[in-house]
CSV table of C-alpha atoms in Angstrom, one decimal:
chain,number,residue,atom,x,y,z
A,227,MET,CA,-47.8,7.1,-47.7
A,228,LYS,CA,-44.8,5.4,-46.6
A,229,ILE,CA,-42.4,6.3,-44.5
A,230,ILE,CA,-38.5,6.7,-46.0
A,231,ILE,CA,-35.3,6.8,-43.3
A,232,PHE,CA,-32.3,8.0,-44.7
A,233,PRO,CA,-29.1,6.8,-43.5
A,234,ARG,CA,-27.7,9.6,-40.4
A,235,ALA,CA,-24.1,11.0,-41.0
A,236,THR,CA,-23.4,11.5,-37.4
A,237,GLU,CA,-20.3,12.4,-35.0
A,238,THR,CA,-19.9,8.5,-34.3
A,239,ALA,CA,-19.2,7.8,-38.0
A,240,ILE,CA,-17.1,10.5,-38.3
A,241,ASN,CA,-15.0,9.7,-35.2
A,242,ARG,CA,-14.7,6.2,-36.3
A,243,THR,CA,-13.6,7.4,-40.2
A,244,HIS,CA,-10.4,9.1,-38.4
A,245,ARG,CA,-10.0,6.3,-35.9
A,246,ARG,CA,-9.8,4.0,-39.1
A,247,ASN,CA,-7.1,5.9,-40.6
A,248,ILE,CA,-5.1,6.4,-37.3
A,249,TRP,CA,-5.3,2.0,-37.9
A,250,LYS,CA,-5.1,2.0,-40.7
A,251,HIS,CA,-1.8,3.8,-40.5
A,252,ASN,CA,-0.1,1.8,-37.7
A,253,CYS,CA,-1.0,-1.6,-40.1
A,254,ASP,CA,1.5,-0.2,-42.8
A,255,GLU,CA,3.6,1.0,-40.4
A,256,MET,CA,3.7,-2.5,-38.6
A,257,HIS,CA,3.2,-4.8,-41.5
A,258,PRO,CA,3.1,-4.9,-45.6
A,259,PRO,CA,-0.9,-5.6,-46.6
A,260,VAL,CA,-2.1,-9.0,-47.0
A,261,GLU,CA,-5.1,-10.9,-48.3
A,262,ILE,CA,-7.6,-12.3,-46.3
A,263,ARG,CA,-9.4,-15.6,-47.6
A,264,ARG,CA,-13.2,-16.0,-48.0
A,265,ASN,CA,-14.2,-19.4,-48.1
A,266,GLY,CA,-18.3,-18.6,-48.4
A,267,ALA,CA,-21.1,-19.1,-46.1
A,268,GLY,CA,-20.9,-23.3,-46.8
A,269,GLY,CA,-22.9,-25.4,-44.4
A,270,GLY,CA,-21.1,-29.1,-42.7
A,271,SER,CA,-20.7,-29.1,-39.0
A,272,SER,CA,-18.8,-26.4,-36.8
A,273,ARG,CA,-15.4,-29.0,-35.8
A,274,GLU,CA,-15.6,-29.3,-39.8
A,275,ARG,CA,-15.7,-25.7,-41.1
A,276,ARG,CA,-12.3,-25.5,-38.2
A,277,LEU,CA,-10.4,-28.5,-39.9
A,278,THR,CA,-9.9,-25.4,-42.5
A,279,MET,CA,-9.9,-22.0,-42.2
A,280,LYS,CA,-8.4,-19.7,-39.7
A,281,ALA,CA,-10.5,-17.7,-36.7
A,282,THR,CA,-10.2,-14.5,-38.6
A,283,GLU,CA,-12.2,-16.6,-41.7
A,284,GLU,CA,-15.0,-18.1,-39.5
A,285,LEU,CA,-16.0,-14.8,-37.8
A,286,ILE,CA,-15.8,-13.6,-42.0
A,287,GLN,CA,-18.2,-15.8,-42.8
A,288,GLU,CA,-20.5,-15.8,-39.3
A,289,HIS,CA,-20.9,-12.2,-41.2
A,290,GLN,CA,-22.2,-13.2,-44.3
A,291,ASN,CA,-25.0,-15.0,-42.5
A,292,ILE,CA,-25.9,-11.6,-40.3
A,293,GLU,CA,-25.8,-10.0,-42.5
A,294,LEU,CA,-28.4,-12.0,-44.3
A,295,MET,CA,-30.5,-11.4,-41.5
A,296,LEU,CA,-30.0,-7.4,-41.4
A,297,GLU,CA,-31.6,-7.9,-45.1
A,298,ILE,CA,-34.3,-9.9,-43.8
A,299,LEU,CA,-34.9,-7.0,-40.7
A,300,LYS,CA,-35.6,-4.5,-42.9
A,301,THR,CA,-37.9,-6.5,-45.1
A,302,VAL,CA,-39.9,-7.4,-42.2
A,303,SER,CA,-39.9,-4.6,-40.2
A,304,THR,CA,-41.5,-2.2,-43.0
A,305,ARG,CA,-44.3,-4.8,-43.6
A,306,LEU,CA,-44.9,-4.4,-39.9
A,307,ARG,CA,-45.3,-0.8,-40.3
A,308,ASP,CA,-47.3,-1.0,-43.5
A,309,GLY,CA,-49.6,-3.4,-41.7
A,310,ASP,CA,-48.6,-7.3,-43.3
A,311,ALA,CA,-49.1,-9.9,-41.0
A,312,VAL,CA,-45.4,-11.6,-40.5
A,313,PRO,CA,-46.3,-15.0,-38.4
A,314,PRO,CA,-45.2,-15.3,-34.8
A,315,GLU,CA,-42.4,-18.0,-35.1
A,316,HIS,CA,-40.5,-15.5,-37.6
A,317,LEU,CA,-40.7,-12.9,-35.1
A,318,GLU,CA,-39.2,-14.8,-32.8
A,319,GLY,CA,-36.5,-16.7,-34.8
A,320,ILE,CA,-35.3,-13.2,-35.9
A,321,LEU,CA,-35.0,-12.0,-32.3
A,322,GLU,CA,-32.9,-15.4,-31.5
A,323,PHE,CA,-31.0,-15.3,-34.1
A,324,LEU,CA,-30.1,-11.3,-33.1
A,325,THR,CA,-29.7,-12.5,-29.1
A,326,VAL,CA,-28.0,-15.7,-29.7
A,327,PHE,CA,-26.4,-16.4,-32.9
A,328,VAL,CA,-25.0,-12.5,-32.8
A,329,ASP,CA,-24.5,-11.8,-29.8
A,330,LYS,CA,-24.3,-14.1,-27.8
A,331,CYS,CA,-22.5,-16.7,-29.9
A,332,HIS,CA,-20.6,-14.5,-32.3
A,333,HIS,CA,-19.6,-11.5,-30.1
A,334,GLY,CA,-18.8,-13.5,-27.4
A,335,LYS,CA,-16.2,-15.0,-29.6
A,336,GLU,CA,-14.7,-11.8,-30.2
A,337,GLU,CA,-15.2,-9.8,-27.0
A,338,LYS,CA,-13.7,-13.6,-24.5
A,339,TYR,CA,-11.2,-14.7,-27.2
A,340,LEU,CA,-10.4,-12.1,-30.4
A,341,PHE,CA,-9.8,-9.1,-28.5
A,342,ARG,CA,-8.4,-10.4,-25.3
A,343,ALA,CA,-5.6,-12.2,-28.1
A,344,LEU,CA,-5.3,-8.5,-29.9
A,345,GLU,CA,-4.6,-6.8,-27.2
A,346,ALA,CA,-2.0,-9.7,-25.6
A,347,ALA,CA,0.0,-9.0,-28.5
A,348,GLY,CA,0.3,-5.7,-28.7
A,349,VAL,CA,-3.1,-3.9,-30.0
A,350,ASP,CA,-3.9,-0.7,-28.8
A,351,HIS,CA,-7.7,-1.2,-27.0
A,352,ILE,CA,-8.4,2.3,-28.1
A,353,THR,CA,-6.3,3.2,-31.5
A,354,GLY,CA,-7.1,-1.0,-32.6
A,355,HIS,CA,-10.5,0.0,-32.4
A,356,ILE,CA,-11.1,-2.8,-29.7
A,357,GLY,CA,-12.7,-0.2,-27.1
A,358,VAL,CA,-15.2,1.2,-30.3
A,359,LEU,CA,-16.2,-2.4,-30.9
A,360,ILE,CA,-17.6,-3.1,-27.6
A,361,TYR,CA,-19.5,-0.5,-27.1
A,362,GLU,CA,-20.9,-1.3,-30.6
A,363,HIS,CA,-21.0,-4.7,-29.3
A,364,GLU,CA,-23.5,-2.9,-26.4
A,365,GLN,CA,-25.4,-0.5,-28.6
A,366,GLY,CA,-26.6,-3.5,-30.9
A,367,ARG,CA,-28.1,-5.2,-27.6
A,368,ILE,CA,-29.8,-1.7,-26.4
A,369,ASN,CA,-31.4,-2.0,-30.6
A,370,VAL,CA,-32.0,-5.5,-30.1
A,371,ALA,CA,-34.1,-5.0,-26.8
A,372,ARG,CA,-36.1,-1.8,-27.9
A,373,ILE,CA,-37.3,-4.0,-30.9
A,374,LYS,CA,-38.7,-6.4,-28.3
A,375,LYS,CA,-40.0,-3.8,-26.5
A,376,ALA,CA,-42.0,-2.6,-29.3
A,377,LEU,CA,-43.0,-5.5,-30.6
A,378,ALA,CA,-44.8,-5.6,-27.0
A,379,GLY,CA,-45.8,-2.6,-27.2
A,380,THR,CA,-48.4,-1.0,-24.8
A,381,LEU,CA,-51.4,-2.8,-23.2
A,382,GLY,CA,-50.3,-5.8,-25.8
A,383,VAL,CA,-50.5,-3.1,-28.8
A,384,PRO,CA,-47.0,-3.0,-30.3
A,385,ASP,CA,-45.4,0.2,-31.6
A,386,MET,CA,-44.1,-0.6,-35.2
A,387,VAL,CA,-43.3,2.6,-36.6
A,388,GLU,CA,-40.5,2.4,-32.9
A,389,VAL,CA,-40.0,-1.3,-34.0
A,390,GLN,CA,-38.8,0.2,-38.0
A,391,ALA,CA,-36.9,2.8,-36.1
A,392,ALA,CA,-34.9,0.5,-33.9
A,393,ALA,CA,-34.4,-2.2,-36.6
A,394,ALA,CA,-32.9,1.2,-38.9
A,395,ASP,CA,-30.7,1.9,-36.3
A,396,TYR,CA,-29.7,-2.0,-35.5
A,397,VAL,CA,-28.8,-1.9,-39.4
A,398,GLU,CA,-27.0,1.0,-39.6
A,399,LEU,CA,-25.2,-0.1,-36.9
A,400,MET,CA,-24.1,-3.6,-37.6
A,401,VAL,CA,-23.4,-2.7,-41.2
A,402,GLN,CA,-20.6,-0.2,-40.0
A,403,HIS,CA,-18.9,-2.4,-37.9
A,404,ILE,CA,-18.6,-5.6,-39.5
A,405,THR,CA,-17.1,-3.2,-41.9
A,406,THR,CA,-14.3,-1.9,-39.4
A,407,GLU,CA,-14.0,-5.2,-38.0
A,408,ASN,CA,-13.7,-7.2,-41.4
A,409,THR,CA,-11.9,-3.9,-43.3
A,410,ASP,CA,-9.4,-3.5,-40.5
A,411,VAL,CA,-9.4,-5.8,-37.6
A,412,PHE,CA,-9.4,-9.1,-38.8
A,413,PRO,CA,-6.7,-7.9,-41.4
A,414,MET,CA,-4.7,-7.1,-38.3
A,415,ALA,CA,-5.2,-10.1,-36.6
A,416,GLU,CA,-4.3,-12.3,-39.9
A,417,LYS,CA,-0.7,-10.4,-39.4
A,418,ILE,CA,0.2,-10.7,-35.8
A,419,LEU,CA,-1.4,-13.8,-34.5
A,420,ASP,CA,0.5,-16.8,-35.7
A,421,SER,CA,-1.2,-20.1,-36.9
A,422,ASP,CA,-0.7,-21.8,-33.2
A,423,ALA,CA,-2.3,-18.8,-31.8
A,424,SER,CA,-5.6,-18.7,-35.0
A,425,ALA,CA,-5.6,-22.5,-34.4
A,426,LYS,CA,-6.2,-21.5,-30.1
A,427,LEU,CA,-8.4,-18.9,-31.0
A,428,CYS,CA,-10.5,-22.0,-32.9
A,429,GLU,CA,-11.2,-24.1,-30.5
A,430,ASN,CA,-11.8,-21.4,-28.0
A,431,PHE,CA,-14.5,-19.9,-30.1
A,432,GLU,CA,-15.8,-24.5,-30.3
A,433,LYS,CA,-16.3,-23.8,-26.9
A,434,LEU,CA,-18.0,-21.3,-26.4
A,435,GLU,CA,-20.6,-22.4,-28.8
A,436,ARG,CA,-21.0,-25.8,-27.1
A,437,GLU,CA,-21.1,-23.7,-23.6
A,438,ARG,CA,-23.5,-20.9,-24.8
A,439,ILE,CA,-25.6,-22.0,-27.4
A,440,GLY,CA,-25.3,-25.9,-27.4
A,441,ALA,CA,-24.0,-28.6,-29.9
A,442,GLY,CA,-26.2,-28.5,-33.7
A,443,LYS,CA,-27.8,-25.2,-32.5
A,444,HIS,CA,-25.5,-23.4,-35.0
A,445,GLU,CA,-26.8,-25.7,-38.1
A,446,GLU,CA,-30.3,-24.6,-36.3
A,447,PHE,CA,-29.7,-21.2,-37.0
A,448,HIS,CA,-28.6,-22.0,-40.7
A,449,ALA,CA,-31.5,-23.6,-41.7
A,450,LEU,CA,-33.1,-20.9,-40.0
A,451,LEU,CA,-31.3,-18.5,-41.9
A,452,GLU,CA,-32.8,-20.4,-45.0
A,453,THR,CA,-36.4,-20.5,-44.7
A,454,LEU,CA,-36.9,-16.5,-43.9
A,455,GLN,CA,-34.3,-15.4,-46.9
A,456,ASP,CA,-36.4,-17.7,-48.8
A,457,VAL,CA,-40.1,-16.2,-47.7
A,458,TYR,CA,-38.7,-12.4,-47.2
A,459,LEU,CA,-35.9,-12.1,-49.8
A,460,LYS,CA,-37.3,-13.8,-52.7
């Protein structure tokens, strides 16, 4: 019998909606709406991409890659639960992506640079979502740790039900998290951070990539996504 996991309507989601309404009211009071330009996932080196985009556009492109990996993760976790074989190197690649690309790199850019720039520009830590987003980053780390622990299992026997439960929690969290950033936080950043501030963020993003994941690793993750997409989403 297949197990169907339904999304949960939680108090956290309700509170998030309330905070979003407050945020939108504050945005409308401070600035007129602007349109975010989306350039697609794209290829090329990190430096080449940054020559033609704003800091928020870079993060949006990374969101597109993260969303693709979330779809892959859902398929893989279901296969594992159903007893289907998944190559160990695919599992290792997925976990490395979630740990390094998502957390160390993408979330690192936000926590170390973007959120601080927003707060320096006057965005409130609470009503501006920043405190909640940082909390959700930590919850994401907890869910990834759950996946790793469940795969290790007890006495070497993986707990596939827990793998899928932890994966489902992670996916649900990240989908909501990305929506909040794309629809609320990044438009605010576009409005209050000028071109010089955005350029400085891009420089800092490149520096963080070099320090935390190393040269060329970003492109390796793109190649991993293409490989896994061909296997699990086609």
